[in-house]
PDB file of C-alpha atoms in Angstrom:
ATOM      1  CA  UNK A  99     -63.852 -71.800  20.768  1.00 55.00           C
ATOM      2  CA  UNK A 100     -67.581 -70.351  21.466  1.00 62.00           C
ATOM      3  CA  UNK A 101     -69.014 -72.020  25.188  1.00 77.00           C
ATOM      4  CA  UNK A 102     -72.235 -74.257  24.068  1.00 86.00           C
ATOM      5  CA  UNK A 103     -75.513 -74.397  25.750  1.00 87.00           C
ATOM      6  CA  UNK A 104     -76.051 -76.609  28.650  1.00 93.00           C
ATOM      7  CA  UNK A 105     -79.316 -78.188  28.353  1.00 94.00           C
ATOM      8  CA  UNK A 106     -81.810 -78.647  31.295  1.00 97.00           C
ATOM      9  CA  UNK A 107     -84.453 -80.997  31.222  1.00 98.00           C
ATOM     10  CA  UNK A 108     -87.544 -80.134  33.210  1.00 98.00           C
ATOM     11  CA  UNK A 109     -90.953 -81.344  33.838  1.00 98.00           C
ATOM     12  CA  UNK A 110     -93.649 -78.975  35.142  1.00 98.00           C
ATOM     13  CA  UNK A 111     -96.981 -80.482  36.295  1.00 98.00           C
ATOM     14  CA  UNK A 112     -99.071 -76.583  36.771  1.00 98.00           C
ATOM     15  CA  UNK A 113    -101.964 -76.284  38.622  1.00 98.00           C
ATOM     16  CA  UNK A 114    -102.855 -72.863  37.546  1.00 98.00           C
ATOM     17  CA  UNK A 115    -106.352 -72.213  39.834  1.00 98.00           C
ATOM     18  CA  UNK A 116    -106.212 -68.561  39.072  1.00 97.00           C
ATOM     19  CA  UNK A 117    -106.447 -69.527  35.127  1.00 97.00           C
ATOM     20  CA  UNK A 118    -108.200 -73.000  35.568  1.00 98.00           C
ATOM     21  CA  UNK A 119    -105.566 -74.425  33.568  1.00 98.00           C
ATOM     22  CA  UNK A 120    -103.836 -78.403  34.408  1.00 98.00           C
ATOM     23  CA  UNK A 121    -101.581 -79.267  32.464  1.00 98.00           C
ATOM     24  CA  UNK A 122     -98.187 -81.020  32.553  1.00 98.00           C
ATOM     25  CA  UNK A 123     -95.048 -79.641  30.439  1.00 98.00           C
ATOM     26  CA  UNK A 124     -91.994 -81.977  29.537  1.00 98.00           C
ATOM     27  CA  UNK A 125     -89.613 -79.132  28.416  1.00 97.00           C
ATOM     28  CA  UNK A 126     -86.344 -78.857  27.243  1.00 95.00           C
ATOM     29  CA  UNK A 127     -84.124 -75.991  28.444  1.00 95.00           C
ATOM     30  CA  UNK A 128     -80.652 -74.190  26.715  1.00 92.00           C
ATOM     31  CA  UNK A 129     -79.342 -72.208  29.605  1.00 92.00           C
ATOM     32  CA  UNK A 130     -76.499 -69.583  27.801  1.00 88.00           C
ATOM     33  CA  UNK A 131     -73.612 -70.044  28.627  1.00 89.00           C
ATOM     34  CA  UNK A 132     -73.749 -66.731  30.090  1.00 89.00           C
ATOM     35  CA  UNK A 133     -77.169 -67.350  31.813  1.00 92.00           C
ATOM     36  CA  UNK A 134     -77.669 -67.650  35.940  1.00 95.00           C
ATOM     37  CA  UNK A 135     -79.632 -70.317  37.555  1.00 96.00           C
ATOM     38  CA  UNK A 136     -81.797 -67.614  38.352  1.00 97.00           C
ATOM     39  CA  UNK A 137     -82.536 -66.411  34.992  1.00 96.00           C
ATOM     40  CA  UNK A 138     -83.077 -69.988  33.618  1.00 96.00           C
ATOM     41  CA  UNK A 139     -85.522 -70.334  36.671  1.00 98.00           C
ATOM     42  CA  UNK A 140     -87.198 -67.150  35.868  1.00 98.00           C
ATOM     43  CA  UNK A 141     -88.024 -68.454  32.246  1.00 97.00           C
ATOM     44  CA  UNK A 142     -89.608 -71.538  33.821  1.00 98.00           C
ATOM     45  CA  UNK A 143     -91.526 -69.960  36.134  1.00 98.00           C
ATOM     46  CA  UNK A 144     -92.824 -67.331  33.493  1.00 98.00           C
ATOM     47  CA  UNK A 145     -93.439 -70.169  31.261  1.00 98.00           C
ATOM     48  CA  UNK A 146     -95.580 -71.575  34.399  1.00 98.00           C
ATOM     49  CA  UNK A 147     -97.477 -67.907  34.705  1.00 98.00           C
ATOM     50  CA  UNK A 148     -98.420 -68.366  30.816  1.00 98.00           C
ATOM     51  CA  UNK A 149     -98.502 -72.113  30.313  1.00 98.00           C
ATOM     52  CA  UNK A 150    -100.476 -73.182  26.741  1.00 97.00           C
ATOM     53  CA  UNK A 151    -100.025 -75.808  24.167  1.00 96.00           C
ATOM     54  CA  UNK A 152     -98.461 -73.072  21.867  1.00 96.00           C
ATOM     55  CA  UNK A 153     -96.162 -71.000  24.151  1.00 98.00           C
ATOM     56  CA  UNK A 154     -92.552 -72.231  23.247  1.00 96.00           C
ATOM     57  CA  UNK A 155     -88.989 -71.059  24.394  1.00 95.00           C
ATOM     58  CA  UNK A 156     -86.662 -69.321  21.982  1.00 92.00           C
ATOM     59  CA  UNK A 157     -83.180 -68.773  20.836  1.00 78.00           C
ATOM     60  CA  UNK A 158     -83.172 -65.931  23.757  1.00 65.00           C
ATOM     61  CA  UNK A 159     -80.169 -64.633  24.850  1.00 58.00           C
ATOM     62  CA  UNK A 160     -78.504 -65.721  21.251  1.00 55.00           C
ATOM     63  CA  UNK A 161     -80.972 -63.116  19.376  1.00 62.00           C
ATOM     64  CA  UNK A 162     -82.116 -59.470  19.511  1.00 73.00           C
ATOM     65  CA  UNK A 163     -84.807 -60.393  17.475  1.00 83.00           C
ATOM     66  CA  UNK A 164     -86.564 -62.798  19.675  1.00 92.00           C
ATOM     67  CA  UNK A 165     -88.098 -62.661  22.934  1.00 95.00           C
ATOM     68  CA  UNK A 166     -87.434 -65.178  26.200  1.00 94.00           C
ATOM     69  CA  UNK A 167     -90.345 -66.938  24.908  1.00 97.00           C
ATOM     70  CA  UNK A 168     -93.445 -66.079  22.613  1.00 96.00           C
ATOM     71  CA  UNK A 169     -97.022 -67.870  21.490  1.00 97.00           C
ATOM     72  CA  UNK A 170     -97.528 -67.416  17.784  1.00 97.00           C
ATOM     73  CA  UNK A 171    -100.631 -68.100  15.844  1.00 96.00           C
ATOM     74  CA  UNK A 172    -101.467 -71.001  13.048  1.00 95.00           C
ATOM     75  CA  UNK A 173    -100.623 -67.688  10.591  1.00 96.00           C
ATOM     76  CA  UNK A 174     -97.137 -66.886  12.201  1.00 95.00           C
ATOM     77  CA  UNK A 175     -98.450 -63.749  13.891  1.00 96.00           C
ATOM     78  CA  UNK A 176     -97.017 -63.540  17.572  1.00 97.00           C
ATOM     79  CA  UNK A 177     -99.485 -63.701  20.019  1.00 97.00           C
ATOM     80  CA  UNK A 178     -97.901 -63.147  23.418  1.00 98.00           C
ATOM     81  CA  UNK A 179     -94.013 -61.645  23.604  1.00 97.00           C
ATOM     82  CA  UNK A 180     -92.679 -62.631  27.126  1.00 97.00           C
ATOM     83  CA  UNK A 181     -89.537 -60.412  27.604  1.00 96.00           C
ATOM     84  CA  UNK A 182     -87.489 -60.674  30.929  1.00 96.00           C
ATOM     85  CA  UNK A 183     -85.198 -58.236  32.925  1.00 96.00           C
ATOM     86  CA  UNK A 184     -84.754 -54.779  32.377  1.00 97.00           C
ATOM     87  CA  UNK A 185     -85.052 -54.159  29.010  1.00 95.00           C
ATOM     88  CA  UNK A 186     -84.768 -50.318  26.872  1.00 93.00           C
ATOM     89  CA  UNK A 187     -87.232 -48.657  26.410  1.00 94.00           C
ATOM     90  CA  UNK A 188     -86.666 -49.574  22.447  1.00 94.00           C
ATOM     91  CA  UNK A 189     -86.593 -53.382  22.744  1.00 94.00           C
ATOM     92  CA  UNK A 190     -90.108 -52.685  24.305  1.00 96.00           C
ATOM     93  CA  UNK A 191     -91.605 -50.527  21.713  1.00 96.00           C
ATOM     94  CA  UNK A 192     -90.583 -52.826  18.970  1.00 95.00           C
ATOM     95  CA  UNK A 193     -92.063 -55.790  21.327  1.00 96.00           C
ATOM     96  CA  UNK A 194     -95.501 -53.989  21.433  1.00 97.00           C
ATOM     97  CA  UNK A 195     -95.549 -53.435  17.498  1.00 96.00           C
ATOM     98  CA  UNK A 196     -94.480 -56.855  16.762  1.00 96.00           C
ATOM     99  CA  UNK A 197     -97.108 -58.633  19.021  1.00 97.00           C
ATOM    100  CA  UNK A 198    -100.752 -58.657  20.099  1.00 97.00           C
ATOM    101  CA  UNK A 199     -99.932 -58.683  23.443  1.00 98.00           C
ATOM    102  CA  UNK A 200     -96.162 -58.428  25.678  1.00 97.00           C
ATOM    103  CA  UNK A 201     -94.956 -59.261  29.277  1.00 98.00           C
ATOM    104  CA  UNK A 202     -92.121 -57.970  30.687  1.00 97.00           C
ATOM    105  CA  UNK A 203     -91.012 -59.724  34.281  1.00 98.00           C
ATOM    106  CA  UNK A 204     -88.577 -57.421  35.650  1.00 97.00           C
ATOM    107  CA  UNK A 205     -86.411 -58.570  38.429  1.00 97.00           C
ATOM    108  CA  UNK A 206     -82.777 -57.457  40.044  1.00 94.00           C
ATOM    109  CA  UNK A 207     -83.442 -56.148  42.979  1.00 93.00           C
ATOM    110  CA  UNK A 208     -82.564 -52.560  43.707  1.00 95.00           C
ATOM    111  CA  UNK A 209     -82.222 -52.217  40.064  1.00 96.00           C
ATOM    112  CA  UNK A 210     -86.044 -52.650  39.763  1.00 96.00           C
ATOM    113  CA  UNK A 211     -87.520 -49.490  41.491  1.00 95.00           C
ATOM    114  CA  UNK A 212     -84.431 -47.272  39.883  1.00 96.00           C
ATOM    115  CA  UNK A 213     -85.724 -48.754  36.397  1.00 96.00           C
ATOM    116  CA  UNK A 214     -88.950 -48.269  37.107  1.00 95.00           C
ATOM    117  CA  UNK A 215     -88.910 -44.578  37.974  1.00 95.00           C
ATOM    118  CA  UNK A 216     -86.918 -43.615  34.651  1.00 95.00           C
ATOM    119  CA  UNK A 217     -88.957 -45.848  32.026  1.00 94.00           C
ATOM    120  CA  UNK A 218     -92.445 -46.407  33.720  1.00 91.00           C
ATOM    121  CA  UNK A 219     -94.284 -43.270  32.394  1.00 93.00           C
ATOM    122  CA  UNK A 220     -92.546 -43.790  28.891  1.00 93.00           C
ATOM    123  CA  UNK A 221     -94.121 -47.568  29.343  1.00 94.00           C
ATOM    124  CA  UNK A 222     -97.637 -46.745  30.119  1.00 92.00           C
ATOM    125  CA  UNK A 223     -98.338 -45.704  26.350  1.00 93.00           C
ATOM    126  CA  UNK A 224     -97.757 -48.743  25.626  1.00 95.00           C
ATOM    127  CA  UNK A 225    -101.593 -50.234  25.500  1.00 95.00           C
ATOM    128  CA  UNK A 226    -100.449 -53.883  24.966  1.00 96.00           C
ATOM    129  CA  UNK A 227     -97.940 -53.944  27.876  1.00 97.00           C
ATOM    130  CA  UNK A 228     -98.005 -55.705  31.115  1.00 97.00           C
ATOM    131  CA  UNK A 229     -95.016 -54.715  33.260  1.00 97.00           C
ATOM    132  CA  UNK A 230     -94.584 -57.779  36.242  1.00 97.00           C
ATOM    133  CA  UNK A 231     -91.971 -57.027  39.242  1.00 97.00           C
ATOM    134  CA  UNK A 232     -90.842 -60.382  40.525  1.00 98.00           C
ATOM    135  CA  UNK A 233     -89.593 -60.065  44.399  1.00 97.00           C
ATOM    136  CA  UNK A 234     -85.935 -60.464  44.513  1.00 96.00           C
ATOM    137  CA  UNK A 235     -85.511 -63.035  47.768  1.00 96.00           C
ATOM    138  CA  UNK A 236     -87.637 -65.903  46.510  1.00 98.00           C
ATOM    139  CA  UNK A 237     -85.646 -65.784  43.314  1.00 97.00           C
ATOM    140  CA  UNK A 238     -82.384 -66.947  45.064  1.00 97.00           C
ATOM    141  CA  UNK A 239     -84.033 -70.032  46.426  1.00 98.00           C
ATOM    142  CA  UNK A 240     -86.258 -71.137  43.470  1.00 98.00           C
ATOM    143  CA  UNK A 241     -82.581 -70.579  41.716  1.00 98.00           C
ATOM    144  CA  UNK A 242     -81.232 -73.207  43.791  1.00 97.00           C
ATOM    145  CA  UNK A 243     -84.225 -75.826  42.942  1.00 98.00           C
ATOM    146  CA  UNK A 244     -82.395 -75.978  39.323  1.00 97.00           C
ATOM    147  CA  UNK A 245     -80.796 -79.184  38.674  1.00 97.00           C
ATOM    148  CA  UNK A 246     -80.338 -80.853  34.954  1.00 97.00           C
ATOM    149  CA  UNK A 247     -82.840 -82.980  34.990  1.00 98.00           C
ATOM    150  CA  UNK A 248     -85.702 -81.847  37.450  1.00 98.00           C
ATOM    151  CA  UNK A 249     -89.649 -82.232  38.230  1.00 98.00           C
ATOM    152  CA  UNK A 250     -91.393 -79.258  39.217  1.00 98.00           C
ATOM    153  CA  UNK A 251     -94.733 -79.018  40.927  1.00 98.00           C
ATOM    154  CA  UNK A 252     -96.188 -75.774  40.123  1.00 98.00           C
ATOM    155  CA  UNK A 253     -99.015 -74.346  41.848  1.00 98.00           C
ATOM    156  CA  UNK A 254    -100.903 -70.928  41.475  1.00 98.00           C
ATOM    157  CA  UNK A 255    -103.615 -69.611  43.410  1.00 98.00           C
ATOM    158  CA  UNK A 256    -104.307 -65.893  44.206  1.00 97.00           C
ATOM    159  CA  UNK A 257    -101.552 -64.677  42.025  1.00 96.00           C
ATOM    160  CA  UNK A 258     -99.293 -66.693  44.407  1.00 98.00           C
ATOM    161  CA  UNK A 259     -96.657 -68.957  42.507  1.00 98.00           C
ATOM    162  CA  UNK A 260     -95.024 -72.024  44.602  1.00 98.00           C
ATOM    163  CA  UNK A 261     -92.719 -74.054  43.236  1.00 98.00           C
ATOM    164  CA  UNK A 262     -91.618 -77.086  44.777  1.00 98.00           C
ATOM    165  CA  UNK A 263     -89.687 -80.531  44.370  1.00 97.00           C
ATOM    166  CA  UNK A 264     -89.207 -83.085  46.408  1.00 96.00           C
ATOM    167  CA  UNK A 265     -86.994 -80.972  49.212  1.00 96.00           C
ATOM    168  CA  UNK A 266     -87.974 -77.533  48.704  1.00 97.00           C
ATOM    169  CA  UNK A 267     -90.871 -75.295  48.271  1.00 98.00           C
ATOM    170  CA  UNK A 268     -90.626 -71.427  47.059  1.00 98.00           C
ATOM    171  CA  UNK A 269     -93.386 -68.937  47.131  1.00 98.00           C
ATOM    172  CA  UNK A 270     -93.318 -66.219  44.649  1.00 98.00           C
ATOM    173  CA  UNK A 271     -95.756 -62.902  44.787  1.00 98.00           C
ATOM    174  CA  UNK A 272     -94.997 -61.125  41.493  1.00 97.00           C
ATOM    175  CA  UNK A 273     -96.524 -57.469  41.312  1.00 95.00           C
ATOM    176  CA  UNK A 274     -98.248 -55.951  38.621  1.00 93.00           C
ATOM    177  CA  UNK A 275     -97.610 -52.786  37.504  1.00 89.00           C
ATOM    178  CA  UNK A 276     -98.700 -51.800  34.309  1.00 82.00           C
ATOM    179  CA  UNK A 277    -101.256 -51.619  33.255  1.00 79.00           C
ATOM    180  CA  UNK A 278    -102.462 -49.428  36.222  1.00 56.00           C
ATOM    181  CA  UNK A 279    -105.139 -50.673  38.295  1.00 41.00           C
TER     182      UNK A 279
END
């Protein structure tokens, strides 16, 4: 018997200074049954990094063909293809010829810089691609703000992200790497 999704419901109220965008998101979450906290967090807070009116979650984990989440136009053309982890350098190149524009948040830790170093000059041909390292320490505790039903303050300023709830508060640098600056 296949394992169903649990679903999470979450409510983000983003202050994004950086983009000059307010905006409150009642969302609905299907965390895999083989997903982390952590990765389920990570989708929020990249949803957070890109918030819009259009940018929706998809079937994820459950489908090669789709990304973590992805804007699409009135016409059906993707917009923006948000990818997550650490991701071949395939996946990628069909990413960047199916959309306008992609993101890839990598995160894992020591399996960042090792991933890095073997795919990042293959990635900078790639003129659609923005490659975002998210710090692996501040992952662990925004992992631990996710709850079924929960109410997120987001705030971002200075390329700083902070989440926070009632109890907690989590900072979050993410670092840019492609393109170059």
């Amino acid at each position: 018997m296949a394992l169903k999704a649990t679903i999470f419901k979450a409510t983000l109220h983003i202050a994004d200074m950086d983009r000059h965008y307010y905006s409150d998101h009642h969302l609905t979450v299907a965390r895999h049954p083989s997903e982390t906290d952590e990765r389920m967090m990570i989708r929020l807070l990249a949803f957070a990094l890109n918030a819009s009116d259009t940018l929706e979650f998809t079937k994820g984990l459950s489908s090669d063909d789709e990304p973590e989440l992805w804007q699409k136009s009135l016409s059906d053309e993707i917009e923006l293809w948000i990818e997550l982890g650490l991701p071949d350098e395939d996946r990628i190149r069909k990413a960047c010829n199916r959309s306008q524009h992609v993101i890839l948040y990598t995160y894992g830790g020591r399996a960042v810089p090792v991933w890095w170093e073997k795919h990042h000059n293959k990635l900078t041909r790639f003129g659609n691609l923005t490659v975002v390292e998210l710090p692996a320490d501040p992952l662990i505790l925004l992992a631990a703000l996710a709850e079924r039903s929960m109410t997120l303050q987001v705030s971002i300023q200075d390329g700083e992200v902070t989440f926070s709830n009632d109890t907690s508060l989590v900072s979050i640098t993410p670092e840019q790497r492609l393109p170059q600056q």
